[in-house]
Amino acid sequence: PRETVPCRARHVLVPFTKSPGKGNNTCDQCDKRIPNGDPMHRCAACDYDLCPECYCRAAPGEAVVGGVVTSASLRKGARVQRGPDWKWAGQDGHGEGVILGASRGGWAEVRWDRSGDTNRYRVGQEDAHDLVFVVPRSQASASPVAAKSSPAVGDSVVLTEGYRACDDAAEGPLKPGDVGKVVRNSDRRLLVAAGGREWWYDREALRSANAGNPQA
């Protein structure tokens, strides 16, 4: 069985995504702000939250929360959990599931481990993304973002389909369809100039403007 991560009172943390319009949470381990709509792990009884990075460090054998599932990145058999636009209450049993396949119109069919129930979820329909990938830590690099092909300084960039799941990306100057230019970079973020402003974006929020649809 998989390892689980407890809060300080030894309650098991469960996957959680706060509904839009209800403010932000803060990771109780690193004090990082967890933006509204981002995945995290939480103990509601103790009001204790962990960001994905701290949760993975706390459980070496646990799964790593990956990017949002889109129509382009969807793949049959992939492991998933609830994502930034989740609105389906407890259908997932607060656990993981597996993608059974794609449905037309930006939907994915998922079977949940705990209940065995199967339902359809948005992976682009209504401009919403109900799911995020989960990847065994043994298959994830120490820096999943850096391992991917990523724009460099001087490159023109646009937002990815799943940009809203990334820290503060929706508040930046880039909007879907806009093109910006990378002016600085760090291990996990890119400083982009667009519309007379500069903004630090998570690398997952951007792709090269001349690239095709982002891949998983």
Backbone as CSV, one residue per row, in Angstrom:
resi,resn,N_x,N_y,N_z,CA_x,CA_y,CA_z,C_x,C_y,C_z
1,PRO,0.814,-1.193,0.000,0.000,0.000,0.000,0.858,1.256,0.000
2,ARG,0.303,2.342,-0.486,1.041,3.592,-0.521,1.182,4.182,0.865
3,GLU,2.292,4.936,1.035,2.449,5.668,2.269,1.452,6.821,2.292
4,THR,1.075,7.240,3.484,0.210,8.405,3.621,0.909,9.432,4.488
5,VAL,0.511,10.681,4.338,1.128,11.779,5.077,0.121,12.300,6.084
6,PRO,0.492,12.363,7.367,-0.439,12.881,8.369,-0.203,14.353,8.651
7,CYS,-1.198,14.996,9.275,-0.995,16.332,9.816,-0.309,16.177,11.170
8,ARG,-0.150,17.273,11.884,0.563,17.203,13.162,-0.206,16.420,14.215
9,ALA,-1.513,16.287,14.020,-2.327,15.502,14.945,-2.473,14.053,14.478
10,ARG,-1.710,13.694,13.419,-1.671,12.341,12.863,-2.915,11.971,12.077
11,HIS,-3.724,12.962,11.652,-4.814,12.689,10.714,-4.230,12.588,9.308
12,VAL,-4.758,11.712,8.490,-4.265,11.557,7.121,-4.740,12.723,6.266
13,LEU,-3.815,13.334,5.519,-4.164,14.426,4.608,-4.822,13.857,3.356
14,VAL,-5.793,14.592,2.813,-6.491,14.154,1.613,-6.340,15.206,0.525
15,PRO,-6.382,14.803,-0.766,-6.315,15.774,-1.857,-7.474,16.763,-1.771
16,PHE,-7.187,18.011,-2.086,-8.206,19.049,-1.946,-7.906,20.182,-2.917
17,THR,-8.959,20.740,-3.489,-8.834,21.939,-4.316,-9.930,22.894,-3.916
18,LYS,-9.574,24.105,-3.476,-10.576,25.066,-3.014,-11.363,25.627,-4.188
19,SER,-12.654,25.813,-4.006,-13.515,26.348,-5.054,-13.147,27.799,-5.354
20,PRO,-13.367,28.241,-6.595,-13.083,29.626,-6.950,-13.827,30.610,-6.053
21,GLY,-13.180,31.751,-5.784,-13.819,32.827,-5.046,-13.767,32.685,-3.544
22,LYS,-12.973,31.729,-3.033,-12.929,31.514,-1.585,-11.553,31.767,-0.987
23,GLY,-10.736,32.590,-1.662,-9.461,32.989,-1.091,-8.379,31.941,-1.244
24,ASN,-7.204,32.212,-0.667,-6.040,31.354,-0.799,-5.710,30.654,0.518
25,ASN,-4.982,29.550,0.415,-4.459,28.853,1.572,-2.950,29.027,1.616
26,THR,-2.343,28.713,2.752,-0.891,28.776,2.912,-0.379,27.418,3.356
27,CYS,0.716,26.968,2.725,1.320,25.702,3.116,1.865,25.828,4.539
28,ASP,1.490,24.900,5.404,1.927,24.952,6.795,3.349,24.442,6.993
29,GLN,3.988,23.996,5.899,5.375,23.546,5.999,6.339,24.626,5.514
30,CYS,6.091,25.182,4.323,7.034,26.145,3.733,6.500,27.572,3.709
31,ASP,5.241,27.779,4.127,4.599,29.102,4.159,4.323,29.674,2.778
32,LYS,4.443,28.858,1.735,4.110,29.317,0.386,2.604,29.485,0.260
33,ARG,2.178,30.568,-0.401,0.749,30.766,-0.666,0.292,29.760,-1.720
34,ILE,-0.815,29.080,-1.449,-1.396,28.133,-2.402,-2.582,28.830,-3.063
35,PRO,-2.439,29.260,-4.320,-3.499,30.047,-4.952,-4.820,29.305,-5.030
36,ASN,-5.868,30.051,-5.003,-7.217,29.533,-5.170,-7.275,28.691,-6.442
37,GLY,-7.711,27.435,-6.313,-7.841,26.553,-7.465,-6.680,25.593,-7.653
38,ASP,-5.549,25.787,-6.940,-4.424,24.867,-7.064,-4.654,23.610,-6.222
39,PRO,-4.135,22.454,-6.659,-4.255,21.245,-5.845,-3.366,21.328,-4.612
40,MET,-3.777,20.701,-3.535,-2.986,20.620,-2.312,-3.476,19.404,-1.544
41,HIS,-2.912,19.169,-0.356,-3.404,18.133,0.542,-3.761,18.789,1.866
42,ARG,-4.869,18.355,2.478,-5.437,19.112,3.586,-6.025,18.209,4.670
43,CYS,-5.916,18.674,5.912,-6.676,18.122,7.035,-7.663,19.209,7.458
44,ALA,-8.935,19.009,7.165,-9.942,20.020,7.481,-10.119,20.174,8.983
45,ALA,-9.989,19.083,9.716,-10.200,19.143,11.163,-9.186,20.048,11.848
46,CYS,-7.953,20.057,11.334,-6.881,20.848,11.953,-6.541,22.100,11.155
47,ASP,-7.238,22.319,10.028,-6.921,23.444,9.150,-5.433,23.430,8.799
48,TYR,-4.968,22.244,8.348,-3.555,22.027,8.050,-3.434,21.692,6.565
49,ASP,-2.584,22.461,5.833,-2.458,22.299,4.386,-0.996,22.092,3.994
50,LEU,-0.779,21.275,2.963,0.548,21.127,2.376,0.458,21.358,0.876
51,CYS,1.407,22.141,0.332,1.501,22.320,-1.115,2.014,21.010,-1.728
52,PRO,1.881,20.823,-3.058,2.321,19.563,-3.674,3.793,19.248,-3.420
53,GLU,4.663,20.273,-3.448,6.087,20.038,-3.264,6.390,19.491,-1.868
54,CYS,5.796,20.115,-0.831,6.044,19.662,0.538,5.403,18.306,0.796
55,TYR,4.251,18.062,0.189,3.608,16.758,0.361,4.486,15.648,-0.208
56,CYS,5.079,15.903,-1.377,5.933,14.885,-1.998,7.201,14.657,-1.184
57,ARG,7.774,15.731,-0.625,8.963,15.571,0.213,8.642,14.800,1.485
58,ALA,7.411,14.970,1.989,7.025,14.297,3.232,6.762,12.815,3.019
59,ALA,6.474,12.418,1.790,6.154,11.014,1.498,6.961,10.532,0.311
60,PRO,8.189,10.029,0.538,9.050,9.618,-0.571,8.412,8.590,-1.485
61,GLY,7.471,7.792,-0.978,6.857,6.777,-1.810,5.550,7.209,-2.439
62,GLU,5.131,8.441,-2.167,3.822,8.918,-2.621,3.901,9.378,-4.076
63,ALA,2.769,9.746,-4.615,2.703,10.220,-5.989,2.943,11.723,-6.053
64,VAL,3.420,12.173,-7.193,3.655,13.584,-7.449,2.479,14.133,-8.241
65,VAL,1.938,15.273,-7.815,0.857,15.910,-8.554,1.440,16.608,-9.763
66,GLY,0.938,16.278,-10.952,1.452,16.862,-12.179,0.550,17.947,-12.726
67,GLY,0.643,18.190,-14.033,-0.123,19.240,-14.670,-1.569,18.852,-14.891
68,VAL,-2.350,19.841,-15.303,-3.759,19.569,-15.554,-3.915,18.688,-16.792
69,VAL,-4.979,17.920,-16.820,-5.296,17.069,-17.965,-6.050,17.902,-18.992
70,THR,-5.549,17.932,-20.203,-6.196,18.652,-21.296,-6.567,17.658,-22.400
71,SER,-7.326,18.134,-23.375,-7.667,17.279,-24.517,-6.416,16.809,-25.235
72,ALA,-5.377,17.687,-25.256,-4.135,17.353,-25.958,-3.271,16.378,-25.172
73,SER,-3.259,16.501,-23.839,-2.361,15.669,-23.027,-3.022,14.396,-22.507
74,LEU,-4.336,14.286,-22.635,-5.078,13.132,-22.118,-4.541,11.835,-22.714
75,ARG,-4.364,10.822,-21.854,-3.957,9.514,-22.358,-4.633,8.410,-21.547
76,LYS,-5.096,7.402,-22.226,-5.781,6.293,-21.584,-4.846,5.585,-20.607
77,GLY,-5.363,5.273,-19.415,-4.577,4.577,-18.417,-3.821,5.479,-17.464
78,ALA,-3.824,6.808,-17.722,-3.105,7.738,-16.854,-3.790,7.851,-15.496
79,ARG,-2.996,8.023,-14.446,-3.515,8.212,-13.097,-3.840,9.690,-12.889
80,VAL,-4.988,9.963,-12.257,-5.434,11.344,-12.067,-6.081,11.532,-10.695
81,GLN,-6.215,12.799,-10.296,-7.018,13.170,-9.141,-7.704,14.490,-9.467
82,ARG,-8.543,14.967,-8.545,-9.283,16.206,-8.796,-8.335,17.371,-9.031
83,GLY,-8.754,18.295,-9.932,-7.907,19.411,-10.318,-8.502,20.768,-9.990
84,PRO,-8.005,21.832,-10.662,-8.326,23.204,-10.258,-9.782,23.609,-10.426
85,ASP,-10.505,22.990,-11.362,-11.895,23.401,-11.615,-12.912,22.381,-11.099
86,TRP,-12.475,21.506,-10.226,-13.347,20.444,-9.719,-14.602,21.024,-9.075
87,LYS,-15.769,20.468,-9.424,-17.035,20.923,-8.837,-17.973,19.748,-8.553
88,TRP,-17.390,18.564,-8.446,-18.213,17.356,-8.402,-18.273,16.715,-7.016
89,ALA,-18.159,17.548,-5.984,-18.294,17.087,-4.595,-17.375,15.888,-4.346
90,GLY,-17.904,14.794,-3.764,-17.073,13.661,-3.384,-17.097,12.503,-4.351
91,GLN,-17.374,12.755,-5.630,-17.428,11.661,-6.601,-16.128,10.869,-6.654
92,ASP,-14.997,11.533,-6.399,-13.705,10.866,-6.491,-13.327,10.123,-5.218
93,GLY,-14.148,10.237,-4.161,-13.795,9.617,-2.893,-12.557,10.217,-2.273
94,HIS,-12.185,11.434,-2.713,-10.970,12.115,-2.251,-9.735,11.241,-2.474
95,GLY,-9.724,10.607,-3.643,-8.587,9.756,-3.977,-8.265,9.826,-5.457
96,GLU,-7.581,8.816,-5.944,-7.126,8.774,-7.331,-8.031,7.906,-8.194
97,GLY,-7.867,8.088,-9.514,-8.592,7.274,-10.473,-7.756,7.064,-11.716
98,VAL,-8.337,6.405,-12.706,-7.628,6.124,-13.948,-8.487,6.571,-15.123
99,ILE,-7.849,7.166,-16.125,-8.565,7.601,-17.328,-8.877,6.383,-18.197
100,LEU,-10.152,6.220,-18.519,-10.583,5.113,-19.372,-10.580,5.499,-20.841
101,GLY,-10.665,6.804,-21.112,-10.666,7.256,-22.488,-11.230,8.654,-22.601
102,ALA,-11.223,9.165,-23.818,-11.723,10.511,-24.085,-13.151,10.444,-24.602
103,SER,-13.926,11.464,-24.248,-15.261,11.636,-24.814,-15.242,12.892,-25.668
104,ARG,-16.063,12.939,-26.671,-16.073,14.082,-27.581,-16.472,15.354,-26.855
105,GLY,-15.889,16.469,-27.300,-16.278,17.760,-26.756,-15.501,18.196,-25.535
106,GLY,-14.292,17.612,-25.310,-13.472,18.057,-24.191,-13.792,17.409,-22.866
107,TRP,-14.137,16.106,-22.902,-14.436,15.360,-21.674,-13.550,14.120,-21.605
108,ALA,-13.306,13.647,-20.379,-12.575,12.399,-20.177,-13.388,11.499,-19.257
109,GLU,-13.338,10.215,-19.509,-14.036,9.246,-18.672,-13.050,8.662,-17.662
110,VAL,-13.408,8.701,-16.378,-12.505,8.280,-15.304,-13.209,7.277,-14.384
111,ARG,-12.475,6.246,-13.977,-12.958,5.313,-12.951,-12.162,5.562,-11.674
112,TRP,-12.881,5.785,-10.559,-12.242,6.107,-9.283,-11.935,4.850,-8.484
113,ASP,-10.753,4.830,-7.868,-10.278,3.641,-7.165,-11.180,3.253,-5.995
114,ARG,-11.520,4.224,-5.163,-12.187,3.908,-3.897,-13.632,3.445,-4.075
115,SER,-14.332,4.053,-5.006,-15.744,3.718,-5.189,-15.992,2.763,-6.353
116,GLY,-15.069,2.753,-7.309,-15.278,1.988,-8.532,-16.223,2.668,-9.500
117,ASP,-16.716,3.873,-9.142,-17.649,4.602,-9.999,-16.928,5.190,-11.206
118,THR,-17.669,5.323,-12.300,-17.148,5.914,-13.533,-17.981,7.126,-13.902
119,ASN,-17.303,8.246,-14.215,-17.992,9.464,-14.632,-17.142,10.208,-15.655
120,ARG,-17.778,11.202,-16.282,-17.069,12.043,-17.246,-16.687,13.363,-16.590
121,TYR,-15.495,13.883,-16.968,-14.994,15.128,-16.388,-14.398,16.018,-17.475
122,ARG,-14.412,17.324,-17.205,-14.009,18.312,-18.201,-12.484,18.391,-18.334
123,VAL,-12.021,18.309,-19.574,-10.597,18.489,-19.874,-10.453,19.539,-20.982
124,GLY,-11.274,20.553,-20.892,-11.309,21.615,-21.894,-12.719,22.112,-22.148
125,GLN,-13.717,21.258,-21.921,-15.110,21.661,-22.044,-15.383,22.814,-21.081
126,GLU,-16.107,23.832,-21.547,-16.441,25.007,-20.732,-15.185,25.740,-20.258
127,ASP,-14.061,25.534,-20.979,-12.777,26.147,-20.595,-12.404,25.753,-19.166
128,ALA,-12.711,24.519,-18.781,-12.472,24.047,-17.415,-11.665,22.749,-17.452
129,HIS,-10.919,22.511,-16.354,-10.077,21.326,-16.245,-10.280,20.722,-14.855
130,ASP,-11.014,19.616,-14.808,-11.383,18.991,-13.539,-10.310,18.069,-12.986
131,LEU,-9.304,17.725,-13.784,-8.364,16.674,-13.402,-6.909,17.137,-13.497
132,VAL,-6.058,16.551,-12.628,-4.607,16.690,-12.763,-3.991,15.303,-12.768
133,PHE,-2.857,15.158,-13.461,-2.146,13.893,-13.483,-1.479,13.634,-12.131
134,VAL,-1.365,12.374,-11.755,-0.508,11.977,-10.641,0.482,10.949,-11.186
135,VAL,1.743,11.117,-10.809,2.817,10.300,-11.350,3.601,9.699,-10.197
136,PRO,3.904,8.383,-10.213,4.729,7.813,-9.152,6.032,8.582,-9.022
137,ARG,6.424,8.870,-7.795,7.624,9.669,-7.582,8.844,9.047,-8.250
138,SER,8.890,7.722,-8.333,10.028,7.048,-8.958,10.153,7.382,-10.433
139,GLN,9.043,7.842,-11.050,9.058,8.194,-12.469,9.209,9.684,-12.690
140,ALA,9.196,10.462,-11.619,9.295,11.914,-11.740,10.720,12.346,-11.465
141,SER,11.219,13.320,-12.205,12.564,13.830,-11.966,12.556,14.720,-10.747
142,ALA,13.743,15.052,-10.255,13.839,15.957,-9.112,13.280,17.316,-9.450
143,SER,13.307,17.664,-10.717,12.739,18.940,-11.162,11.905,18.681,-12.392
144,PRO,10.619,18.265,-12.223,9.784,17.880,-13.355,9.691,18.964,-14.404
145,VAL,9.678,20.234,-13.980,9.525,21.325,-14.937,10.778,21.489,-15.772
146,ALA,11.941,21.454,-15.097,13.187,21.655,-15.814,13.438,20.528,-16.800
147,ALA,12.878,19.316,-16.520,13.099,18.178,-17.395,12.354,18.332,-18.712
148,LYS,11.334,19.141,-18.747,10.570,19.332,-19.972,11.245,20.370,-20.862
149,SER,10.973,20.307,-22.136,11.408,21.361,-23.026,10.724,22.649,-22.600
150,SER,11.539,23.686,-22.372,10.982,24.909,-21.805,11.513,26.107,-22.562
151,PRO,10.718,27.169,-22.715,11.193,28.370,-23.400,12.423,28.953,-22.712
152,ALA,13.283,29.623,-23.506,14.499,30.245,-23.000,14.379,31.762,-23.120
153,VAL,15.344,32.475,-22.523,15.368,33.932,-22.608,15.397,34.352,-24.077
154,GLY,14.529,35.293,-24.422,14.424,35.769,-25.793,13.329,35.107,-26.599
155,ASP,12.810,33.974,-26.111,11.743,33.266,-26.827,10.406,33.986,-26.678
156,SER,9.582,33.881,-27.704,8.197,34.337,-27.619,7.356,33.209,-27.040
157,VAL,6.444,33.555,-26.129,5.672,32.525,-25.428,4.190,32.883,-25.387
158,VAL,3.375,31.845,-25.202,1.932,32.000,-24.992,1.556,31.121,-23.806
159,LEU,0.364,31.331,-23.286,-0.109,30.527,-22.165,-0.473,29.115,-22.624
160,THR,-0.232,28.133,-21.746,-0.683,26.776,-22.015,-2.163,26.657,-21.661
161,GLU,-2.772,25.534,-22.051,-4.190,25.324,-21.741,-4.437,25.284,-20.233
162,GLY,-3.460,24.769,-19.482,-3.661,24.613,-18.048,-3.061,25.720,-17.205
163,TYR,-2.869,26.909,-17.788,-2.170,27.987,-17.073,-2.849,28.385,-15.770
164,ARG,-4.177,28.208,-15.677,-4.876,28.666,-14.466,-4.508,27.856,-13.227
165,ALA,-3.919,26.670,-13.435,-3.509,25.856,-12.293,-2.159,26.281,-11.736
166,CYS,-1.503,27.236,-12.402,-0.175,27.674,-11.991,-0.262,28.955,-11.160
167,ASP,0.671,29.089,-10.240,0.684,30.178,-9.267,0.606,31.546,-9.932
168,ASP,-0.462,32.291,-9.699,-0.629,33.688,-10.114,-0.678,33.908,-11.625
169,ALA,-0.645,32.854,-12.442,-0.569,33.057,-13.888,-1.765,33.833,-14.430
170,ALA,-2.942,33.567,-13.880,-4.151,34.243,-14.375,-4.152,35.735,-14.057
171,GLU,-3.292,36.169,-13.115,-3.238,37.574,-12.742,-2.222,38.357,-13.561
172,GLY,-1.421,37.688,-14.377,-0.391,38.345,-15.173,-0.936,39.033,-16.405
173,PRO,-0.061,39.720,-17.155,-0.506,40.480,-18.331,-0.908,39.617,-19.518
174,LEU,-0.404,38.378,-19.591,-0.758,37.517,-20.717,-2.169,36.967,-20.560
175,LYS,-2.920,37.013,-21.635,-4.233,36.380,-21.708,-4.192,35.355,-22.839
176,PRO,-5.107,34.376,-22.843,-5.097,33.381,-23.911,-5.043,34.032,-25.297
177,GLY,-4.068,33.631,-26.093,-3.887,34.192,-27.426,-2.841,35.279,-27.497
178,ASP,-2.496,35.913,-26.355,-1.460,36.944,-26.325,-0.076,36.302,-26.433
179,VAL,0.878,37.099,-26.952,2.259,36.638,-27.070,3.155,37.542,-26.229
180,GLY,4.004,36.946,-25.407,4.963,37.688,-24.604,6.378,37.246,-24.921
181,LYS,7.368,37.901,-24.275,8.772,37.574,-24.510,9.461,37.292,-23.181
182,VAL,10.208,36.187,-23.122,10.943,35.830,-21.910,12.160,36.739,-21.777
183,VAL,12.287,37.431,-20.641,13.414,38.353,-20.437,14.377,37.869,-19.347
184,ARG,13.914,36.987,-18.454,14.774,36.397,-17.430,14.225,35.022,-17.074
185,ASN,15.049,34.191,-16.433,14.545,32.893,-16.000,15.165,32.487,-14.671
186,SER,14.523,31.530,-14.013,15.041,30.893,-12.805,14.763,29.412,-12.948
187,ASP,15.047,28.634,-11.901,14.851,27.187,-12.001,13.418,26.820,-12.336
188,ARG,12.460,27.521,-11.738,11.056,27.139,-11.907,10.195,28.214,-12.562
189,ARG,10.729,29.410,-12.785,9.880,30.496,-13.267,10.547,31.254,-14.416
190,LEU,9.699,31.941,-15.184,10.146,32.762,-16.306,9.567,34.158,-16.163
191,LEU,10.414,35.189,-16.326,9.942,36.570,-16.312,9.587,36.957,-17.739
192,VAL,8.321,37.318,-17.946,7.802,37.586,-19.289,7.365,39.037,-19.400
193,ALA,7.748,39.664,-20.500,7.306,41.026,-20.804,6.150,40.950,-21.797
194,ALA,5.067,41.650,-21.462,3.885,41.670,-22.337,3.032,42.874,-21.973
195,GLY,2.554,43.585,-22.975,1.642,44.704,-22.737,2.211,45.787,-21.842
196,GLY,3.529,46.005,-21.902,4.147,47.035,-21.082,4.398,46.630,-19.640
197,ARG,4.159,45.369,-19.303,4.377,44.877,-17.944,5.297,43.657,-17.968
198,GLU,5.870,43.343,-16.805,6.653,42.125,-16.651,6.048,41.294,-15.531
199,TRP,6.091,39.949,-15.699,5.443,39.067,-14.721,6.196,37.745,-14.658
200,TRP,6.410,37.255,-13.428,7.016,35.940,-13.248,5.942,34.858,-13.370
201,TYR,6.150,33.927,-14.303,5.222,32.810,-14.511,5.918,31.485,-14.175
202,ASP,5.146,30.533,-13.614,5.631,29.167,-13.533,5.878,28.649,-14.942
203,ARG,6.924,27.836,-15.113,7.234,27.326,-16.453,6.082,26.518,-17.054
204,GLU,5.319,25.811,-16.175,4.203,25.008,-16.681,3.121,25.850,-17.337
205,ALA,3.104,27.158,-17.050,2.050,28.026,-17.566,2.318,28.498,-18.985
206,LEU,3.540,28.234,-19.508,3.949,28.814,-20.788,4.470,27.753,-21.748
207,ARG,4.353,28.061,-23.030,5.002,27.280,-24.076,5.462,28.239,-25.160
208,SER,6.400,27.799,-25.980,6.890,28.637,-27.067,5.749,28.974,-28.014
209,ALA,5.747,30.209,-28.495,4.637,30.670,-29.342,4.579,29.917,-30.658
210,ASN,5.707,29.387,-31.105,5.727,28.671,-32.393,5.609,27.165,-32.215
211,ALA,5.327,26.725,-30.955,5.197,25.292,-30.706,3.774,24.843,-30.923
212,GLY,3.580,23.557,-31.077,2.239,23.015,-31.217,1.588,22.880,-29.867
213,ASN,0.523,22.114,-29.795,-0.170,21.907,-28.527,0.776,21.269,-27.531
214,PRO,0.740,21.708,-26.246,1.599,21.121,-25.232,1.306,19.647,-25.040
215,GLN,2.392,18.910,-24.798,2.233,17.468,-24.587,2.451,17.136,-23.128
216,ALA,1.961,15.962,-22.716,2.140,15.523,-21.331,3.615,15.213,-21.073
